[in-house]
Coordinates of C-alpha atoms in Angstrom, one line a residue:
M186 CA -80.2 -30.6 34.5
T187 CA -81.8 -28.9 31.5
R188 CA -79.8 -25.9 30.4
V189 CA -81.4 -22.9 28.8
L190 CA -79.7 -19.9 27.1
V191 CA -81.8 -16.7 26.9
A192 CA -80.4 -14.6 24.1
P193 CA -82.9 -12.0 22.9
D194 CA -82.5 -8.6 21.2
K195 CA -84.4 -5.6 22.5
F196 CA -88.1 -5.0 22.1
K197 CA -87.8 -1.6 20.5
G198 CA -89.7 1.1 22.3
S199 CA -90.5 -1.2 25.2
L200 CA -87.7 -3.2 26.8
T201 CA -83.9 -3.4 26.4
A202 CA -82.4 -6.8 25.6
A203 CA -81.3 -7.2 29.2
E204 CA -84.8 -6.4 30.5
V205 CA -86.3 -9.0 28.0
A206 CA -83.8 -11.6 29.2
A207 CA -84.6 -10.9 32.8
A208 CA -88.3 -11.2 32.3
V209 CA -88.0 -14.4 30.3
T210 CA -85.6 -15.9 33.0
R211 CA -88.2 -15.1 35.7
G212 CA -90.9 -16.8 33.7
L213 CA -88.9 -19.9 32.9
H214 CA -88.1 -20.4 36.6
A215 CA -91.7 -20.0 37.5
G216 CA -92.8 -22.5 34.9
A217 CA -90.0 -25.1 35.6
P218 CA -88.1 -24.5 38.8
G219 CA -84.6 -25.9 38.9
L220 CA -83.6 -25.0 35.4
E221 CA -80.1 -23.8 34.7
I222 CA -80.5 -20.6 32.9
R223 CA -77.9 -18.2 31.4
A224 CA -78.8 -14.8 30.0
V225 CA -76.8 -13.4 27.1
P226 CA -78.6 -10.2 25.7
V227 CA -77.6 -9.6 22.1
A228 CA -77.7 -6.9 19.4
D229 CA -77.1 -6.6 15.7
G230 CA -75.1 -3.4 15.5
G231 CA -77.8 -0.8 16.1
D232 CA -79.1 0.6 19.4
G233 CA -78.4 -1.9 22.2
T234 CA -75.0 -2.9 20.9
L235 CA -73.1 -1.2 23.7
A236 CA -75.4 -2.6 26.3
A237 CA -75.0 -6.1 25.0
A238 CA -71.2 -5.8 25.1
V239 CA -71.3 -4.5 28.7
A240 CA -73.6 -7.4 29.7
A241 CA -71.1 -9.8 28.2
G242 CA -68.3 -8.4 30.4
F243 CA -67.0 -5.4 28.5
E244 CA -66.2 -2.4 30.8
R245 CA -68.3 0.7 30.0
V246 CA -66.0 3.7 29.5
P247 CA -67.9 7.0 29.8
V248 CA -67.3 9.7 27.1
T249 CA -68.9 13.0 26.4
A250 CA -69.2 13.6 22.7
A251 CA -71.2 15.7 20.2
G252 CA -74.7 14.6 19.5
P253 CA -76.1 14.7 15.9
T254 CA -76.9 18.4 16.1
G255 CA -73.7 19.3 18.0
E256 CA -75.0 19.3 21.6
P257 CA -72.9 17.3 24.1
V258 CA -74.3 13.9 25.0
A259 CA -73.2 11.4 27.7
T260 CA -72.2 8.3 25.9
G261 CA -69.4 5.8 26.0
Y262 CA -67.7 2.7 24.6
G263 CA -67.2 -0.9 25.7
R264 CA -63.6 -2.0 26.5
R265 CA -62.1 -5.4 27.0
G266 CA -58.4 -5.6 26.7
E267 CA -57.4 -3.9 23.4
V268 CA -60.9 -4.4 21.9
A269 CA -63.5 -1.5 22.0
V270 CA -67.2 -1.5 21.0
V271 CA -68.7 1.8 19.7
E272 CA -72.4 2.3 19.1
M273 CA -73.3 5.0 16.7
A274 CA -76.9 5.1 17.7
D275 CA -75.9 6.0 21.3
V276 CA -74.1 9.2 20.2
S277 CA -75.2 10.1 16.6
G278 CA -78.5 8.3 16.5
L279 CA -82.1 9.3 15.9
S280 CA -82.8 8.9 19.6
R281 CA -80.3 11.7 20.3
L282 CA -82.0 14.3 18.2
P283 CA -83.2 17.1 20.6
A284 CA -87.0 16.8 21.0
G285 CA -86.9 14.2 18.2
R286 CA -86.6 16.9 15.5
P287 CA -84.8 15.6 12.4
A288 CA -81.9 17.7 10.9
P289 CA -81.4 16.0 7.5
L290 CA -79.0 18.6 6.1
T291 CA -77.0 19.5 9.2
A292 CA -76.9 16.3 11.4
T293 CA -73.4 15.1 11.9
S294 CA -71.5 11.9 12.7
R295 CA -68.8 13.9 14.5
G296 CA -69.7 12.3 17.9
T297 CA -69.1 8.8 16.5
G298 CA -65.6 9.9 15.5
E299 CA -65.0 11.4 18.9
V300 CA -65.9 8.1 20.7
I301 CA -63.6 6.2 18.3
A302 CA -60.8 8.7 19.1
A303 CA -61.4 8.2 22.8
A304 CA -61.2 4.4 22.4
L305 CA -58.0 4.7 20.4
A306 CA -56.5 7.0 23.0
G307 CA -57.5 4.5 25.7
G308 CA -55.4 1.8 24.0
A309 CA -57.8 0.1 21.7
R310 CA -56.3 -1.7 18.8
R311 CA -59.4 -3.3 17.5
V312 CA -62.5 -1.0 17.3
V313 CA -65.9 -2.5 16.5
V314 CA -68.4 0.2 15.4
G315 CA -72.1 -0.6 15.2
I316 CA -73.6 1.9 12.8
G317 CA -77.3 1.2 12.8
G318 CA -79.8 3.9 13.8
S319 CA -77.9 7.0 12.7
A320 CA -79.5 10.4 12.3
C321 CA -77.2 11.9 9.7
T322 CA -76.5 11.8 6.0
D323 CA -73.0 13.4 6.0
G324 CA -71.0 10.7 4.3
G325 CA -69.1 10.2 7.5
A326 CA -67.6 13.7 7.2
G327 CA -68.1 14.6 10.8
M328 CA -66.6 11.3 12.0
L329 CA -63.5 12.0 9.8
Q330 CA -63.2 15.5 11.1
A331 CA -63.3 14.3 14.7
L332 CA -60.4 11.9 13.8
G333 CA -58.2 14.7 12.5
A334 CA -59.1 14.8 8.8
R335 CA -59.6 18.4 7.4
L336 CA -62.5 19.0 5.0
L337 CA -61.8 22.4 3.4
D338 CA -63.6 24.7 1.1
A339 CA -62.1 26.8 -1.6
D340 CA -60.8 29.4 0.9
G341 CA -59.2 26.7 3.1
R342 CA -61.9 26.9 5.8
E343 CA -63.2 23.8 7.6
L344 CA -66.7 22.8 6.4
P345 CA -69.6 23.2 8.8
A346 CA -71.5 20.1 9.9
G347 CA -73.9 18.0 7.8
G348 CA -74.4 16.6 4.4
G349 CA -75.9 19.9 3.2
A350 CA -72.5 21.5 3.3
L351 CA -70.5 18.9 1.4
G352 CA -71.1 20.7 -2.0
D353 CA -68.6 23.3 -0.9
L354 CA -65.8 20.7 -0.3
A355 CA -62.7 21.6 -2.3
R356 CA -60.1 19.3 -0.7
V357 CA -59.7 16.5 1.9
D358 CA -56.5 16.8 3.9
L359 CA -55.6 13.6 5.7
G360 CA -52.2 14.8 7.0
R361 CA -53.5 15.1 10.6
L362 CA -55.5 11.9 10.7
H363 CA -55.3 10.3 14.1
P364 CA -52.0 8.4 14.2
A365 CA -53.5 5.4 15.9
V366 CA -55.9 4.7 13.0
A367 CA -53.0 3.3 10.9
G368 CA -52.2 0.7 13.6
A369 CA -55.7 -0.2 14.5
E370 CA -58.2 -2.7 13.0
I371 CA -61.6 -1.0 12.6
V372 CA -64.5 -3.3 11.9
V373 CA -68.0 -1.9 11.1
A374 CA -71.1 -3.9 11.9
C375 CA -73.3 -3.3 8.9
D376 CA -76.4 -5.1 7.7
V377 CA -77.2 -3.2 4.4
D378 CA -75.5 -3.4 1.1
N379 CA -76.5 0.0 -0.3
P380 CA -73.9 2.0 -2.3
L381 CA -73.2 5.6 -1.3
T382 CA -75.1 7.3 -4.1
G383 CA -77.8 6.8 -6.7
P384 CA -81.4 5.4 -6.4
G385 CA -80.2 2.8 -4.0
G386 CA -77.9 5.1 -2.1
A387 CA -77.8 6.6 1.4
A388 CA -79.8 9.7 0.6
A389 CA -82.5 8.1 -1.6
V390 CA -83.2 5.1 0.6
Y391 CA -82.6 6.4 4.1
G392 CA -82.8 10.2 3.8
P393 CA -86.6 10.3 4.1
Q394 CA -86.4 8.4 7.3
K395 CA -84.2 11.1 8.7
G396 CA -86.5 14.0 7.6
A397 CA -85.3 14.7 4.1
D398 CA -87.8 15.9 1.5
E399 CA -87.4 15.2 -2.2
A400 CA -85.3 18.3 -2.8
S401 CA -83.1 17.6 0.2
V402 CA -82.6 14.0 -1.0
Q403 CA -81.4 15.2 -4.4
L404 CA -79.1 17.8 -2.8
L405 CA -77.6 15.2 -0.4
D406 CA -77.1 12.7 -3.1
R407 CA -75.2 15.2 -5.2
N408 CA -73.1 16.3 -2.2
L409 CA -72.2 12.7 -1.3
A410 CA -71.0 12.1 -4.9
H411 CA -68.9 15.3 -4.5
L412 CA -67.5 14.0 -1.3
A413 CA -66.6 10.7 -2.9
D414 CA -64.7 12.6 -5.7
R415 CA -62.7 14.5 -3.2
V416 CA -61.9 11.5 -1.0
A417 CA -60.8 9.6 -4.1
D418 CA -58.4 12.5 -4.9
A419 CA -57.0 12.2 -1.4
T420 CA -56.7 8.4 -1.1
G421 CA -56.4 7.2 -4.7
Q422 CA -59.3 4.8 -4.4
D423 CA -63.1 5.1 -5.0
V424 CA -65.3 2.9 -2.9
R425 CA -68.6 4.7 -3.4
S426 CA -70.1 1.7 -5.1
A427 CA -68.9 -0.9 -2.5
P428 CA -71.7 -2.8 -0.8
G429 CA -72.4 -1.0 2.5
A430 CA -70.9 2.3 1.5
G431 CA -74.4 3.9 1.9
A432 CA -74.8 2.5 5.4
A433 CA -75.5 5.1 8.2
G434 CA -75.8 8.0 5.8
G435 CA -72.4 7.2 4.3
V436 CA -70.4 6.4 7.4
G437 CA -69.8 3.0 5.8
F438 CA -68.1 4.8 2.9
A439 CA -65.9 7.0 5.1
A440 CA -64.9 4.1 7.3
M441 CA -63.9 1.9 4.3
A442 CA -62.3 4.7 2.2
V443 CA -60.3 6.6 4.9
L444 CA -60.1 4.4 8.0
G445 CA -59.5 1.1 6.1
A446 CA -62.4 -0.5 7.8
A447 CA -63.9 -3.9 7.0
L448 CA -67.7 -4.3 7.0
R449 CA -69.2 -7.4 8.5
P450 CA -72.9 -8.5 9.2
G451 CA -73.8 -7.0 12.5
I452 CA -75.1 -10.1 14.4
D453 CA -72.2 -12.3 13.2
L454 CA -69.7 -9.7 14.5
L455 CA -71.5 -9.2 17.8
L456 CA -71.8 -13.0 18.4
D457 CA -68.1 -13.3 17.8
L458 CA -67.4 -10.6 20.4
L459 CA -69.7 -12.3 22.9
D460 CA -68.0 -15.7 22.3
F461 CA -71.4 -17.0 21.6
A462 CA -70.3 -20.3 20.3
A463 CA -68.9 -21.2 23.7
Q464 CA -72.0 -19.8 25.5
V465 CA -74.4 -22.0 23.5
R466 CA -72.3 -25.2 23.4
D467 CA -74.1 -27.0 26.2
A468 CA -77.6 -25.5 25.9
D469 CA -80.6 -27.7 25.4
L470 CA -82.9 -24.8 24.6
V471 CA -82.2 -21.3 23.3
V472 CA -84.7 -18.5 23.6
V473 CA -84.3 -15.8 21.0
G474 CA -86.5 -12.7 20.5
E475 CA -87.2 -9.2 19.3
G476 CA -90.1 -6.8 19.2
S477 CA -91.4 -7.9 15.8
L478 CA -90.7 -11.1 14.0
D479 CA -91.3 -10.2 10.4
E480 CA -89.7 -10.3 6.9
Q481 CA -86.9 -8.0 8.1
T482 CA -86.0 -10.6 10.7
L483 CA -85.2 -13.1 8.0
H484 CA -82.5 -10.8 6.5
G485 CA -79.8 -11.2 9.0
K486 CA -81.4 -9.8 12.2
A487 CA -80.4 -11.0 15.6
P488 CA -82.9 -13.8 16.2
V489 CA -81.9 -15.6 13.0
G490 CA -78.2 -15.2 13.6
V491 CA -78.6 -16.6 17.1
A492 CA -80.9 -19.4 15.9
R493 CA -78.3 -20.5 13.3
M494 CA -75.6 -20.9 15.9
A495 CA -77.9 -22.6 18.3
R496 CA -78.9 -25.1 15.7
E497 CA -75.3 -25.8 14.9
A498 CA -74.7 -26.6 18.6
G499 CA -77.6 -29.0 18.6
A500 CA -80.0 -26.9 20.7
A501 CA -83.7 -26.4 20.1
V502 CA -84.8 -22.8 19.5
V503 CA -88.0 -20.9 20.4
A504 CA -88.7 -17.2 20.0
V505 CA -90.5 -14.5 22.0
C506 CA -91.8 -11.4 20.4
G507 CA -94.3 -8.6 20.6
R508 CA -95.9 -9.8 17.4
S509 CA -95.1 -12.2 14.6
T510 CA -96.1 -12.1 10.9
L511 CA -94.0 -15.1 10.0
D512 CA -95.7 -18.5 9.3
E513 CA -94.6 -21.8 10.6
Q514 CA -92.6 -22.6 7.4
Q515 CA -90.7 -19.3 7.6
L516 CA -89.9 -19.8 11.2
R517 CA -88.6 -23.3 10.7
A518 CA -86.5 -22.2 7.7
A519 CA -85.0 -19.6 10.0
G520 CA -84.1 -22.3 12.6
I521 CA -86.9 -21.5 15.0
D522 CA -89.2 -24.3 16.3
A523 CA -92.0 -22.0 17.6
A524 CA -92.7 -18.4 18.3
Y525 CA -94.7 -17.0 21.2
A526 CA -96.1 -13.5 20.7
L527 CA -97.3 -11.1 23.4
A528 CA -100.1 -10.1 21.0
E529 CA -101.7 -13.5 21.7
L530 CA -102.2 -12.5 25.3
E531 CA -102.7 -8.7 24.8
P532 CA -103.8 -7.7 21.3
D533 CA -103.8 -4.0 22.1
T534 CA -100.3 -2.8 21.0
A535 CA -100.1 0.1 23.5
R536 CA -101.0 -2.1 26.5
S537 CA -98.8 -4.9 25.3
M538 CA -95.8 -2.5 25.1
A539 CA -96.6 -1.0 28.5
H540 CA -96.9 -4.4 30.2
A541 CA -94.3 -6.2 28.1
A542 CA -92.2 -7.5 31.0
E543 CA -95.3 -9.0 32.8
L544 CA -96.5 -10.6 29.6
L545 CA -93.1 -12.0 28.8
E546 CA -93.0 -13.7 32.2
R547 CA -96.3 -15.4 31.4
V548 CA -95.2 -16.4 27.9
A549 CA -91.9 -17.8 29.3
A550 CA -93.7 -19.8 31.9
D551 CA -95.8 -21.4 29.1
I552 CA -92.6 -22.1 27.2
A553 CA -91.1 -23.9 30.2
V554 CA -94.3 -26.1 30.6
R555 CA -94.5 -26.8 26.8
H556 CA -90.8 -27.4 26.1
L557 CA -89.0 -28.2 29.3
T558 CA -91.2 -30.4 31.5
P559 CA -91.9 -34.1 30.9
G560 CA -95.3 -35.5 30.2
P561 CA -98.2 -34.5 28.0
R562 CA -98.5 -30.9 26.9

């Protein structure tokens, strides 16, 4: 029997990874009844990471934590034994901004720290934190405060939320840092190599995406440098120039400098958690996918990571997507035999997104006929 593994990422703004996998599975069955199909939705550390972990068997533990502007949000973490998966986008992400209004100077990563604290209190000894999609540029200050660190001004008062307040930081006190941090392994899923500050840093590169104008970018960059100075005073080490320190508005910096975290490419980390090597071992065909296959896909995004492991296991690989800007040579270099875009059936983007599940079923049925049934195509 032909075995197919369906392992897509989300179609952003349209379908979750699980919904993509379900639609593809229905279409494959329609095109070639009798297939053995296994669905393993994936993610690369951004939004959808928690859902992918839960789909792979992690238990979802609900948590109420502070959103990026301080309001409580219902979120959670994934738990399997002593391993926990935390998704920053689900608590401190752009999608959690009230009415979608950015708050470049005051948005906080506190909620991410609160979820990590809940996971540690629940017995986690390995915490995987996906940090894509954040709404803040606070250098991870809020996360550290939630974990017991004190960020104090010259009068000994705790700093308010956000990167805009970091210029008033006089001292970082780590004496009350959560005691479980020292005994835990914290791993951050991170796909960027930006330093904390400078023209390639968190504020300059990602600040505008979070609503920062030119003056705010300059202020945030100065404040992040000031934070790095005070953290170096407290820890005796300076990691502001380390690759990934600028990830998620500086959360990468705080995680490395204070929590002792290691940074790993997001898709590699998630595939390890999902035991993907075992999942793909006996597959004849693997279906990967995401909303847009483009140049960014080639730089460590989920479809390429999945395709690499599928190729190593000897499986053929096809991709589904909303649209593709990659040519055949680029696809093959990424380990993908062919790509099937919804835009080929419905060129109107709005209609394609609104009817993505139906279109995916049609595409998947075509894939089954072209790649999984005998005879002329």
